[in-house]
Amino acid sequence: MSYIRLDNVSIEFPIYQGSSRSLKKALIATSTRGNLARDGLDRVMVRALSNLNFELQSGDRLALIGPNGAGKTTLLKTLAGIYEPTQGRFHSVGKVSSLLNTQVGLNTDATGRENIILRGMFMGMHPKEMHRLAPEIAEFTELGEYLDMPVRTYSAGMMVRLAFAISTCVAPEILLMDEWLSVGDAQFLEKAQRRIEGFVLGSNILVLASHSFDLVEQWCNRAILLHHGKIAMMGTVKDVIAGYRELIEYGSLEHRVELGEPAMQHDADAA
Amino acid sequence: MALAWRDLVDGLRRSWLWTSLAQQDIKLRYRGSLLGPFWQTLTTAAMITGMGVIYSHLFHTRTQDYLPLLTLGLIVWTFLSGLLTEGCNTFTSVQGIIQEIKLPFSVHAYRLVYRNILILAHNFIIVPIVLLIFPRPIVWWEALSIVPAFALIAINGLWISMLLGMISARFRDVPPIVLSAVQVVFFLTPVMWPVEALGRNAWWGQFNPFFAAIDVIRAPLLGNPVQPYSWPILLGVTILGGGSAFLLFTQFRHRLAFWV
């Protein structure tokens, strides 16, 4: 039984760049207070997600749709427990497996086989267990002899195969995926879909961020449209895709939903 | 507070993760080389031989007296400086992992300390060899005190890598500052020379925590008495440093994912 619930979740984080990365400038800024604080710490606060409310239950396959920078990846990271909400409450039950980036846990100097064990360990699996699962994973990737070569020689599609096969080797209760999956070829996508369907039938949750409407329509049964870090729309995949097209065309859904304040704000008097 | 503590405990429980990661770090570093990690041993041995011969002349001491002192000093120092300089990258070097998978943050610190312990172990092979060639009047039951001494230094390594790792993730000019500081400290600390060489200014060495860490290992293995302040200083640094690192971690643990 898996479950996700967001109550009024907001994520706000400072972007540190240039001089705000510097300790010296921060020290000068705090010791002289006044004007220098503004020069020393030119932090920009980004409100990546604001006041999100929704609930997911077993069997839900949610699509996250939205233009670049809408907050899809931030939301996935929040669901994975990587980012803690700065406001609101986030509650989830179930073992999470996230496929946000193909590189992670993949040491590019190590071979494909070594990386199976490595990424598995990062996911919380004991090496013994991974050694037991390795042959099955190797077979699913169809990479054959390439598995004994360093991962740095792999193409993007091969990386996807490897990462997907490892992350789904044990049916996760909650699977979070970012859009990179579309790098895989058609035959592999089909195979991946069969596997995902397999464990969604076993009452699990899938959250997929994607720009590929075909993929979303095939895989998901609910959708959220994110815009400037807010939920602009929630509903069936078909409706939300239509909403997204409208959003692109008119620049907003204001004639349908209230959107409120802009997502970016400058915060000069930082702590 | 509870969450920060749980992070440390959960991290410790995943020992199979950080021990194998650390082993792999070392394996990959020397992949394809004939001697593997024993290159480390060889490099240190070559350095000690060269420096031992030349510096014993410079300091007008006998090689058989100087070489054991230099060996132990340099090996412990390599361990300490490794912890300090790599400690700055505890979290920034694993940015991708932090951004992708929810793991206890402490896992990265344990990995770093364990990796440096493995390097230390490879270097330490030299110690019995040097002590066989140049025997010292070692009291064996006293020499056993190096076991708790190393344990205490490792605990210090843990808070150092957590603390410096956090600060460096937030302020990117900290790693180069630490790097230069470590180099300066090396010349100010009795690593290559005995603390007695300071004469009346021996306090300078005695109250130096870096020297304290070297002394609790080196003195018993040379058959010398440990300086009276070494253990208290080391214990004090552990408590103070560990405490402040823990407080900072409780404060900023939830921001760390945004910093890296």
PDB file of C-alpha atoms in Angstrom, chain B:
ATOM      1  CA  MET B   1      17.910  17.514  16.379  1.00  0.00           C
ATOM      2  CA  ALA B   2      16.316  14.057  16.255  1.00  0.00           C
ATOM      3  CA  LEU B   3      16.501  14.030  12.455  1.00  0.00           C
ATOM      4  CA  ALA B   4      20.171  14.958  12.467  1.00  0.00           C
ATOM      5  CA  TRP B   5      20.924  12.218  14.958  1.00  0.00           C
ATOM      6  CA  ARG B   6      18.957   9.700  12.914  1.00  0.00           C
ATOM      7  CA  ASP B   7      20.937  10.713   9.838  1.00  0.00           C
ATOM      8  CA  LEU B   8      24.167   9.805  11.642  1.00  0.00           C
ATOM      9  CA  VAL B   9      22.804   6.488  12.939  1.00  0.00           C
ATOM     10  CA  ASP B  10      21.160   5.466   9.655  1.00  0.00           C
ATOM     11  CA  GLY B  11      24.364   6.339   7.845  1.00  0.00           C
ATOM     12  CA  LEU B  12      26.375   4.165  10.194  1.00  0.00           C
ATOM     13  CA  ARG B  13      23.968   1.267   9.656  1.00  0.00           C
ATOM     14  CA  ARG B  14      24.635   1.360   5.923  1.00  0.00           C
ATOM     15  CA  SER B  15      28.231   0.355   6.532  1.00  0.00           C
ATOM     16  CA  TRP B  16      28.095  -2.048   3.591  1.00  0.00           C
ATOM     17  CA  LEU B  17      27.452   0.929   1.324  1.00  0.00           C
ATOM     18  CA  TRP B  18      30.265   3.229   2.420  1.00  0.00           C
ATOM     19  CA  THR B  19      32.826   0.493   2.942  1.00  0.00           C
ATOM     20  CA  SER B  20      32.348  -0.782  -0.591  1.00  0.00           C
ATOM     21  CA  LEU B  21      32.218   2.746  -2.022  1.00  0.00           C
ATOM     22  CA  ALA B  22      35.501   3.603  -0.306  1.00  0.00           C
ATOM     23  CA  GLN B  23      37.094   0.376  -1.509  1.00  0.00           C
ATOM     24  CA  GLN B  24      35.933   1.116  -5.009  1.00  0.00           C
ATOM     25  CA  ASP B  25      37.310   4.668  -4.818  1.00  0.00           C
ATOM     26  CA  ILE B  26      40.732   3.240  -4.154  1.00  0.00           C
ATOM     27  CA  LYS B  27      40.377   0.424  -6.663  1.00  0.00           C
ATOM     28  CA  LEU B  28      39.425   2.847  -9.435  1.00  0.00           C
ATOM     29  CA  ARG B  29      42.194   5.269  -8.525  1.00  0.00           C
ATOM     30  CA  TYR B  30      44.793   2.599  -9.259  1.00  0.00           C
ATOM     31  CA  ARG B  31      42.962   0.646 -11.942  1.00  0.00           C
ATOM     32  CA  GLY B  32      45.301  -0.654 -14.605  1.00  0.00           C
ATOM     33  CA  SER B  33      48.451  -0.097 -12.578  1.00  0.00           C
ATOM     34  CA  LEU B  34      50.698  -3.004 -11.722  1.00  0.00           C
ATOM     35  CA  LEU B  35      51.002  -2.441  -7.983  1.00  0.00           C
ATOM     36  CA  GLY B  36      47.474  -1.188  -7.400  1.00  0.00           C
ATOM     37  CA  PRO B  37      47.033   0.665  -4.112  1.00  0.00           C
ATOM     38  CA  PHE B  38      50.560  -0.329  -3.106  1.00  0.00           C
ATOM     39  CA  TRP B  39      51.762   2.505  -5.287  1.00  0.00           C
ATOM     40  CA  GLN B  40      50.723   4.605  -2.326  1.00  0.00           C
ATOM     41  CA  THR B  41      53.001   2.570  -0.061  1.00  0.00           C
ATOM     42  CA  LEU B  42      55.863   2.839  -2.509  1.00  0.00           C
ATOM     43  CA  THR B  43      55.478   6.603  -2.948  1.00  0.00           C
ATOM     44  CA  THR B  44      55.515   7.178   0.789  1.00  0.00           C
ATOM     45  CA  ALA B  45      58.478   4.835   1.251  1.00  0.00           C
ATOM     46  CA  ALA B  46      60.458   6.668  -1.427  1.00  0.00           C
ATOM     47  CA  MET B  47      59.677  10.026   0.115  1.00  0.00           C
ATOM     48  CA  ILE B  48      60.648   8.897   3.603  1.00  0.00           C
ATOM     49  CA  THR B  49      63.924   7.387   2.413  1.00  0.00           C
ATOM     50  CA  GLY B  50      64.896  10.501   0.509  1.00  0.00           C
ATOM     51  CA  MET B  51      63.875  12.975   3.171  1.00  0.00           C
ATOM     52  CA  GLY B  52      65.223  10.780   5.969  1.00  0.00           C
ATOM     53  CA  VAL B  53      68.731  10.760   4.565  1.00  0.00           C
ATOM     54  CA  ILE B  54      68.888  14.446   3.646  1.00  0.00           C
ATOM     55  CA  TYR B  55      67.096  15.947   6.648  1.00  0.00           C
ATOM     56  CA  SER B  56      69.027  13.878   9.175  1.00  0.00           C
ATOM     57  CA  HIS B  57      72.111  15.599   7.759  1.00  0.00           C
ATOM     58  CA  LEU B  58      70.464  19.005   7.842  1.00  0.00           C
ATOM     59  CA  PHE B  59      69.309  18.536  11.428  1.00  0.00           C
ATOM     60  CA  HIS B  60      72.645  16.952  12.452  1.00  0.00           C
ATOM     61  CA  THR B  61      70.942  13.850  13.832  1.00  0.00           C
ATOM     62  CA  ARG B  62      71.700  10.210  13.209  1.00  0.00           C
ATOM     63  CA  THR B  63      69.594   8.616  10.476  1.00  0.00           C
ATOM     64  CA  GLN B  64      68.624   5.708  12.736  1.00  0.00           C
ATOM     65  CA  ASP B  65      67.148   8.194  15.239  1.00  0.00           C
ATOM     66  CA  TYR B  66      65.543  10.471  12.696  1.00  0.00           C
ATOM     67  CA  LEU B  67      64.026   8.056  10.202  1.00  0.00           C
ATOM     68  CA  PRO B  68      61.496   6.400  12.580  1.00  0.00           C
ATOM     69  CA  LEU B  69      60.395   9.850  13.799  1.00  0.00           C
ATOM     70  CA  LEU B  70      59.966  11.123  10.252  1.00  0.00           C
ATOM     71  CA  THR B  71      58.170   7.962   9.116  1.00  0.00           C
ATOM     72  CA  LEU B  72      55.524   8.122  11.828  1.00  0.00           C
ATOM     73  CA  GLY B  73      55.190  11.890  11.628  1.00  0.00           C
ATOM     74  CA  LEU B  74      54.631  11.903   7.877  1.00  0.00           C
ATOM     75  CA  ILE B  75      52.258   8.934   7.833  1.00  0.00           C
ATOM     76  CA  VAL B  76      50.005  10.372  10.533  1.00  0.00           C
ATOM     77  CA  TRP B  77      50.202  13.786   8.913  1.00  0.00           C
ATOM     78  CA  THR B  78      49.175  12.353   5.518  1.00  0.00           C
ATOM     79  CA  PHE B  79      46.118  10.915   7.257  1.00  0.00           C
ATOM     80  CA  LEU B  80      45.247  14.220   8.951  1.00  0.00           C
ATOM     81  CA  SER B  81      45.768  16.398   5.888  1.00  0.00           C
ATOM     82  CA  GLY B  82      43.810  13.933   3.770  1.00  0.00           C
ATOM     83  CA  LEU B  83      40.854  14.237   6.120  1.00  0.00           C
ATOM     84  CA  LEU B  84      41.068  18.034   6.133  1.00  0.00           C
ATOM     85  CA  THR B  85      41.484  18.659   2.414  1.00  0.00           C
ATOM     86  CA  GLU B  86      39.098  15.955   1.211  1.00  0.00           C
ATOM     87  CA  GLY B  87      36.700  16.939   3.993  1.00  0.00           C
ATOM     88  CA  CYS B  88      35.970  20.128   2.066  1.00  0.00           C
ATOM     89  CA  ASN B  89      34.526  18.039  -0.758  1.00  0.00           C
ATOM     90  CA  THR B  90      32.488  15.639   1.352  1.00  0.00           C
ATOM     91  CA  PHE B  91      29.231  16.805  -0.169  1.00  0.00           C
ATOM     92  CA  THR B  92      30.205  18.788  -3.269  1.00  0.00           C
ATOM     93  CA  SER B  93      31.987  15.795  -4.798  1.00  0.00           C
ATOM     94  CA  VAL B  94      28.828  13.685  -4.569  1.00  0.00           C
ATOM     95  CA  GLN B  95      26.472  16.436  -5.703  1.00  0.00           C
ATOM     96  CA  GLY B  96      24.843  14.173  -8.278  1.00  0.00           C
ATOM     97  CA  ILE B  97      24.011  11.532  -5.714  1.00  0.00           C
ATOM     98  CA  ILE B  98      22.607  14.017  -3.195  1.00  0.00           C
ATOM     99  CA  GLN B  99      20.419  15.521  -5.898  1.00  0.00           C
ATOM    100  CA  GLU B 100      19.091  12.172  -7.018  1.00  0.00           C
ATOM    101  CA  ILE B 101      18.742   9.721  -4.161  1.00  0.00           C
ATOM    102  CA  LYS B 102      17.613  10.231  -0.605  1.00  0.00           C
ATOM    103  CA  LEU B 103      20.468   8.968   1.531  1.00  0.00           C
ATOM    104  CA  PRO B 104      21.669   9.880   5.008  1.00  0.00           C
ATOM    105  CA  PHE B 105      24.180  12.707   4.478  1.00  0.00           C
ATOM    106  CA  SER B 106      26.538  11.076   6.950  1.00  0.00           C
ATOM    107  CA  VAL B 107      27.104   8.189   4.503  1.00  0.00           C
ATOM    108  CA  HIS B 108      29.368  10.502   2.501  1.00  0.00           C
ATOM    109  CA  ALA B 109      31.403  11.414   5.587  1.00  0.00           C
ATOM    110  CA  TYR B 110      31.796   7.785   6.665  1.00  0.00           C
ATOM    111  CA  ARG B 111      32.929   6.911   3.150  1.00  0.00           C
ATOM    112  CA  LEU B 112      35.534   9.656   3.177  1.00  0.00           C
ATOM    113  CA  VAL B 113      36.932   8.718   6.583  1.00  0.00           C
ATOM    114  CA  TYR B 114      36.989   5.031   5.732  1.00  0.00           C
ATOM    115  CA  ARG B 115      38.769   5.710   2.438  1.00  0.00           C
ATOM    116  CA  ASN B 116      41.456   7.646   4.285  1.00  0.00           C
ATOM    117  CA  ILE B 117      41.773   4.860   6.841  1.00  0.00           C
ATOM    118  CA  LEU B 118      42.414   2.432   3.967  1.00  0.00           C
ATOM    119  CA  ILE B 119      45.116   4.720   2.577  1.00  0.00           C
ATOM    120  CA  LEU B 120      46.596   5.000   6.061  1.00  0.00           C
ATOM    121  CA  ALA B 121      46.640   1.209   6.336  1.00  0.00           C
ATOM    122  CA  HIS B 122      48.633   0.944   3.107  1.00  0.00           C
ATOM    123  CA  ASN B 123      51.118   3.531   4.335  1.00  0.00           C
ATOM    124  CA  PHE B 124      51.368   1.970   7.749  1.00  0.00           C
ATOM    125  CA  ILE B 125      52.991  -1.150   6.259  1.00  0.00           C
ATOM    126  CA  ILE B 126      56.185   0.902   6.211  1.00  0.00           C
ATOM    127  CA  VAL B 127      56.178   1.392   9.993  1.00  0.00           C
ATOM    128  CA  PRO B 128      57.073  -2.177  11.098  1.00  0.00           C
ATOM    129  CA  ILE B 129      59.736  -2.322   8.370  1.00  0.00           C
ATOM    130  CA  VAL B 130      61.385   0.874   9.552  1.00  0.00           C
ATOM    131  CA  LEU B 131      61.141  -0.243  13.181  1.00  0.00           C
ATOM    132  CA  LEU B 132      62.781  -3.566  12.289  1.00  0.00           C
ATOM    133  CA  ILE B 133      65.699  -1.827  10.593  1.00  0.00           C
ATOM    134  CA  PHE B 134      66.022   0.829  13.292  1.00  0.00           C
ATOM    135  CA  PRO B 135      64.771  -0.810  16.520  1.00  0.00           C
ATOM    136  CA  ARG B 136      63.319   1.433  19.233  1.00  0.00           C
ATOM    137  CA  PRO B 137      62.808   0.642  22.929  1.00  0.00           C
ATOM    138  CA  ILE B 138      59.066   0.050  22.563  1.00  0.00           C
ATOM    139  CA  VAL B 139      56.990  -1.013  25.545  1.00  0.00           C
ATOM    140  CA  TRP B 140      54.464  -3.249  23.838  1.00  0.00           C
ATOM    141  CA  TRP B 141      51.512  -2.760  26.166  1.00  0.00           C
ATOM    142  CA  GLU B 142      52.013   1.003  25.883  1.00  0.00           C
ATOM    143  CA  ALA B 143      52.108   0.773  22.114  1.00  0.00           C
ATOM    144  CA  LEU B 144      48.600  -0.675  22.212  1.00  0.00           C
ATOM    145  CA  SER B 145      47.358   2.814  23.046  1.00  0.00           C
ATOM    146  CA  ILE B 146      47.642   3.654  19.336  1.00  0.00           C
ATOM    147  CA  VAL B 147      44.422   1.706  18.796  1.00  0.00           C
ATOM    148  CA  PRO B 148      42.195   4.101  20.794  1.00  0.00           C
ATOM    149  CA  ALA B 149      44.321   6.953  19.430  1.00  0.00           C
ATOM    150  CA  PHE B 150      43.498   6.067  15.825  1.00  0.00           C
ATOM    151  CA  ALA B 151      39.853   5.563  16.761  1.00  0.00           C
ATOM    152  CA  LEU B 152      39.738   9.045  18.272  1.00  0.00           C
ATOM    153  CA  ILE B 153      41.391  10.601  15.211  1.00  0.00           C
ATOM    154  CA  ALA B 154      38.868   8.819  12.978  1.00  0.00           C
ATOM    155  CA  ILE B 155      36.005  10.283  15.037  1.00  0.00           C
ATOM    156  CA  ASN B 156      37.599  13.680  14.576  1.00  0.00           C
ATOM    157  CA  GLY B 157      37.790  12.966  10.855  1.00  0.00           C
ATOM    158  CA  LEU B 158      34.069  12.395  10.885  1.00  0.00           C
ATOM    159  CA  TRP B 159      33.114  15.737  12.354  1.00  0.00           C
ATOM    160  CA  ILE B 160      35.757  17.530  10.305  1.00  0.00           C
ATOM    161  CA  SER B 161      34.375  16.118   7.067  1.00  0.00           C
ATOM    162  CA  MET B 162      30.790  16.927   8.098  1.00  0.00           C
ATOM    163  CA  LEU B 163      31.674  20.459   9.201  1.00  0.00           C
ATOM    164  CA  LEU B 164      34.059  21.402   6.379  1.00  0.00           C
ATOM    165  CA  GLY B 165      31.811  19.606   3.888  1.00  0.00           C
ATOM    166  CA  MET B 166      28.827  21.729   4.909  1.00  0.00           C
ATOM    167  CA  ILE B 167      30.698  25.028   5.034  1.00  0.00           C
ATOM    168  CA  SER B 168      32.398  24.363   1.703  1.00  0.00           C
ATOM    169  CA  ALA B 169      29.098  23.462   0.059  1.00  0.00           C
ATOM    170  CA  ARG B 170      27.762  26.882   1.047  1.00  0.00           C
ATOM    171  CA  PHE B 171      30.924  28.958   0.621  1.00  0.00           C
ATOM    172  CA  ARG B 172      32.994  27.885  -2.334  1.00  0.00           C
ATOM    173  CA  ASP B 173      36.128  29.781  -1.325  1.00  0.00           C
ATOM    174  CA  VAL B 174      36.618  27.631   1.782  1.00  0.00           C
ATOM    175  CA  PRO B 175      38.412  24.663   0.102  1.00  0.00           C
ATOM    176  CA  PRO B 176      41.342  26.775  -1.193  1.00  0.00           C
ATOM    177  CA  ILE B 177      41.582  28.512   2.209  1.00  0.00           C
ATOM    178  CA  VAL B 178      41.760  25.149   3.982  1.00  0.00           C
ATOM    179  CA  LEU B 179      44.313  23.899   1.467  1.00  0.00           C
ATOM    180  CA  SER B 180      46.695  26.775   2.148  1.00  0.00           C
ATOM    181  CA  ALA B 181      46.070  26.595   5.892  1.00  0.00           C
ATOM    182  CA  VAL B 182      46.964  22.905   5.920  1.00  0.00           C
ATOM    183  CA  GLN B 183      50.248  23.665   4.160  1.00  0.00           C
ATOM    184  CA  VAL B 184      51.129  26.359   6.662  1.00  0.00           C
ATOM    185  CA  VAL B 185      50.187  24.149   9.613  1.00  0.00           C
ATOM    186  CA  PHE B 186      52.486  21.431   8.267  1.00  0.00           C
ATOM    187  CA  PHE B 187      55.507  23.689   8.698  1.00  0.00           C
ATOM    188  CA  LEU B 188      54.362  25.009  12.076  1.00  0.00           C
ATOM    189  CA  THR B 189      53.767  21.572  13.556  1.00  0.00           C
ATOM    190  CA  PRO B 190      56.446  19.164  14.780  1.00  0.00           C
ATOM    191  CA  VAL B 191      55.889  16.657  11.989  1.00  0.00           C
ATOM    192  CA  MET B 192      59.386  16.408  10.542  1.00  0.00           C
ATOM    193  CA  TRP B 193      61.173  17.505  13.683  1.00  0.00           C
ATOM    194  CA  PRO B 194      60.889  16.522  17.368  1.00  0.00           C
ATOM    195  CA  VAL B 195      58.906  18.790  19.666  1.00  0.00           C
ATOM    196  CA  GLU B 196      61.987  19.012  21.920  1.00  0.00           C
ATOM    197  CA  ALA B 197      63.702  21.005  19.189  1.00  0.00           C
ATOM    198  CA  LEU B 198      61.534  23.945  20.218  1.00  0.00           C
ATOM    199  CA  GLY B 199      63.454  24.075  23.517  1.00  0.00           C
ATOM    200  CA  ARG B 200      61.915  26.610  25.860  1.00  0.00           C
ATOM    201  CA  ASN B 201      59.096  27.254  23.396  1.00  0.00           C
ATOM    202  CA  ALA B 202      57.907  23.667  23.582  1.00  0.00           C
ATOM    203  CA  TRP B 203      54.432  24.919  24.553  1.00  0.00           C
ATOM    204  CA  TRP B 204      53.963  25.871  20.928  1.00  0.00           C
ATOM    205  CA  GLY B 205      54.044  22.233  19.956  1.00  0.00           C
ATOM    206  CA  GLN B 206      52.437  20.856  23.080  1.00  0.00           C
ATOM    207  CA  PHE B 207      49.260  22.882  22.723  1.00  0.00           C
ATOM    208  CA  ASN B 208      48.908  22.250  19.005  1.00  0.00           C
ATOM    209  CA  PRO B 209      46.054  19.784  18.336  1.00  0.00           C
ATOM    210  CA  PHE B 210      47.759  18.550  15.171  1.00  0.00           C
ATOM    211  CA  PHE B 211      50.824  17.699  17.160  1.00  0.00           C
ATOM    212  CA  ALA B 212      48.643  16.049  19.816  1.00  0.00           C
ATOM    213  CA  ALA B 213      47.230  13.716  17.163  1.00  0.00           C
ATOM    214  CA  ILE B 214      50.712  12.855  15.890  1.00  0.00           C
ATOM    215  CA  ASP B 215      52.155  12.505  19.382  1.00  0.00           C
ATOM    216  CA  VAL B 216      49.639   9.948  20.684  1.00  0.00           C
ATOM    217  CA  ILE B 217      50.608   7.663  17.794  1.00  0.00           C
ATOM    218  CA  ARG B 218      54.263   8.473  17.386  1.00  0.00           C
ATOM    219  CA  ALA B 219      55.528   8.597  20.962  1.00  0.00           C
ATOM    220  CA  PRO B 220      54.479   5.076  22.025  1.00  0.00           C
ATOM    221  CA  LEU B 221      55.889   3.576  18.812  1.00  0.00           C
ATOM    222  CA  LEU B 222      59.215   5.335  19.339  1.00  0.00           C
ATOM    223  CA  GLY B 223      59.292   4.219  22.959  1.00  0.00           C
ATOM    224  CA  ASN B 224      59.008   7.822  24.149  1.00  0.00           C
ATOM    225  CA  PRO B 225      56.582   9.170  26.751  1.00  0.00           C
ATOM    226  CA  VAL B 226      53.479  10.878  25.328  1.00  0.00           C
ATOM    227  CA  GLN B 227      53.449  14.625  26.060  1.00  0.00           C
ATOM    228  CA  PRO B 228      51.245  15.361  29.095  1.00  0.00           C
ATOM    229  CA  TYR B 229      48.785  17.551  27.183  1.00  0.00           C
ATOM    230  CA  SER B 230      48.366  15.441  24.042  1.00  0.00           C
ATOM    231  CA  TRP B 231      45.509  13.201  25.186  1.00  0.00           C
ATOM    232  CA  PRO B 232      43.528  15.965  26.938  1.00  0.00           C
ATOM    233  CA  ILE B 233      43.852  18.250  23.903  1.00  0.00           C
ATOM    234  CA  LEU B 234      42.762  15.529  21.518  1.00  0.00           C
ATOM    235  CA  LEU B 235      39.768  14.647  23.718  1.00  0.00           C
ATOM    236  CA  GLY B 236      38.837  18.319  24.099  1.00  0.00           C
ATOM    237  CA  VAL B 237      38.999  18.914  20.345  1.00  0.00           C
ATOM    238  CA  THR B 238      36.839  15.845  19.749  1.00  0.00           C
ATOM    239  CA  ILE B 239      34.136  17.018  22.140  1.00  0.00           C
ATOM    240  CA  LEU B 240      34.167  20.677  21.125  1.00  0.00           C
ATOM    241  CA  GLY B 241      34.488  20.049  17.392  1.00  0.00           C
ATOM    242  CA  GLY B 242      32.035  17.181  17.356  1.00  0.00           C
ATOM    243  CA  GLY B 243      29.528  19.217  19.341  1.00  0.00           C
ATOM    244  CA  SER B 244      29.689  22.283  17.131  1.00  0.00           C
ATOM    245  CA  ALA B 245      29.615  20.226  13.939  1.00  0.00           C
ATOM    246  CA  PHE B 246      26.523  18.436  15.225  1.00  0.00           C
ATOM    247  CA  LEU B 247      24.800  21.697  16.118  1.00  0.00           C
ATOM    248  CA  LEU B 248      25.530  23.133  12.691  1.00  0.00           C
ATOM    249  CA  PHE B 249      24.260  19.944  11.080  1.00  0.00           C
ATOM    250  CA  THR B 250      20.963  20.109  12.980  1.00  0.00           C
ATOM    251  CA  GLN B 251      20.582  23.717  11.836  1.00  0.00           C
ATOM    252  CA  PHE B 252      21.386  23.288   8.176  1.00  0.00           C
ATOM    253  CA  ARG B 253      20.793  19.621   7.295  1.00  0.00           C
ATOM    254  CA  HIS B 254      17.606  20.429   5.392  1.00  0.00           C
ATOM    255  CA  ARG B 255      19.355  23.172   3.360  1.00  0.00           C
ATOM    256  CA  LEU B 256      22.264  20.994   2.280  1.00  0.00           C
ATOM    257  CA  ALA B 257      20.482  19.560  -0.781  1.00  0.00           C
ATOM    258  CA  PHE B 258      19.978  23.110  -2.060  1.00  0.00           C
ATOM    259  CA  TRP B 259      23.584  24.126  -1.467  1.00  0.00           C
ATOM    260  CA  VAL B 260      25.472  21.462  -3.378  1.00  0.00           C
TER     261      VAL B 260
END
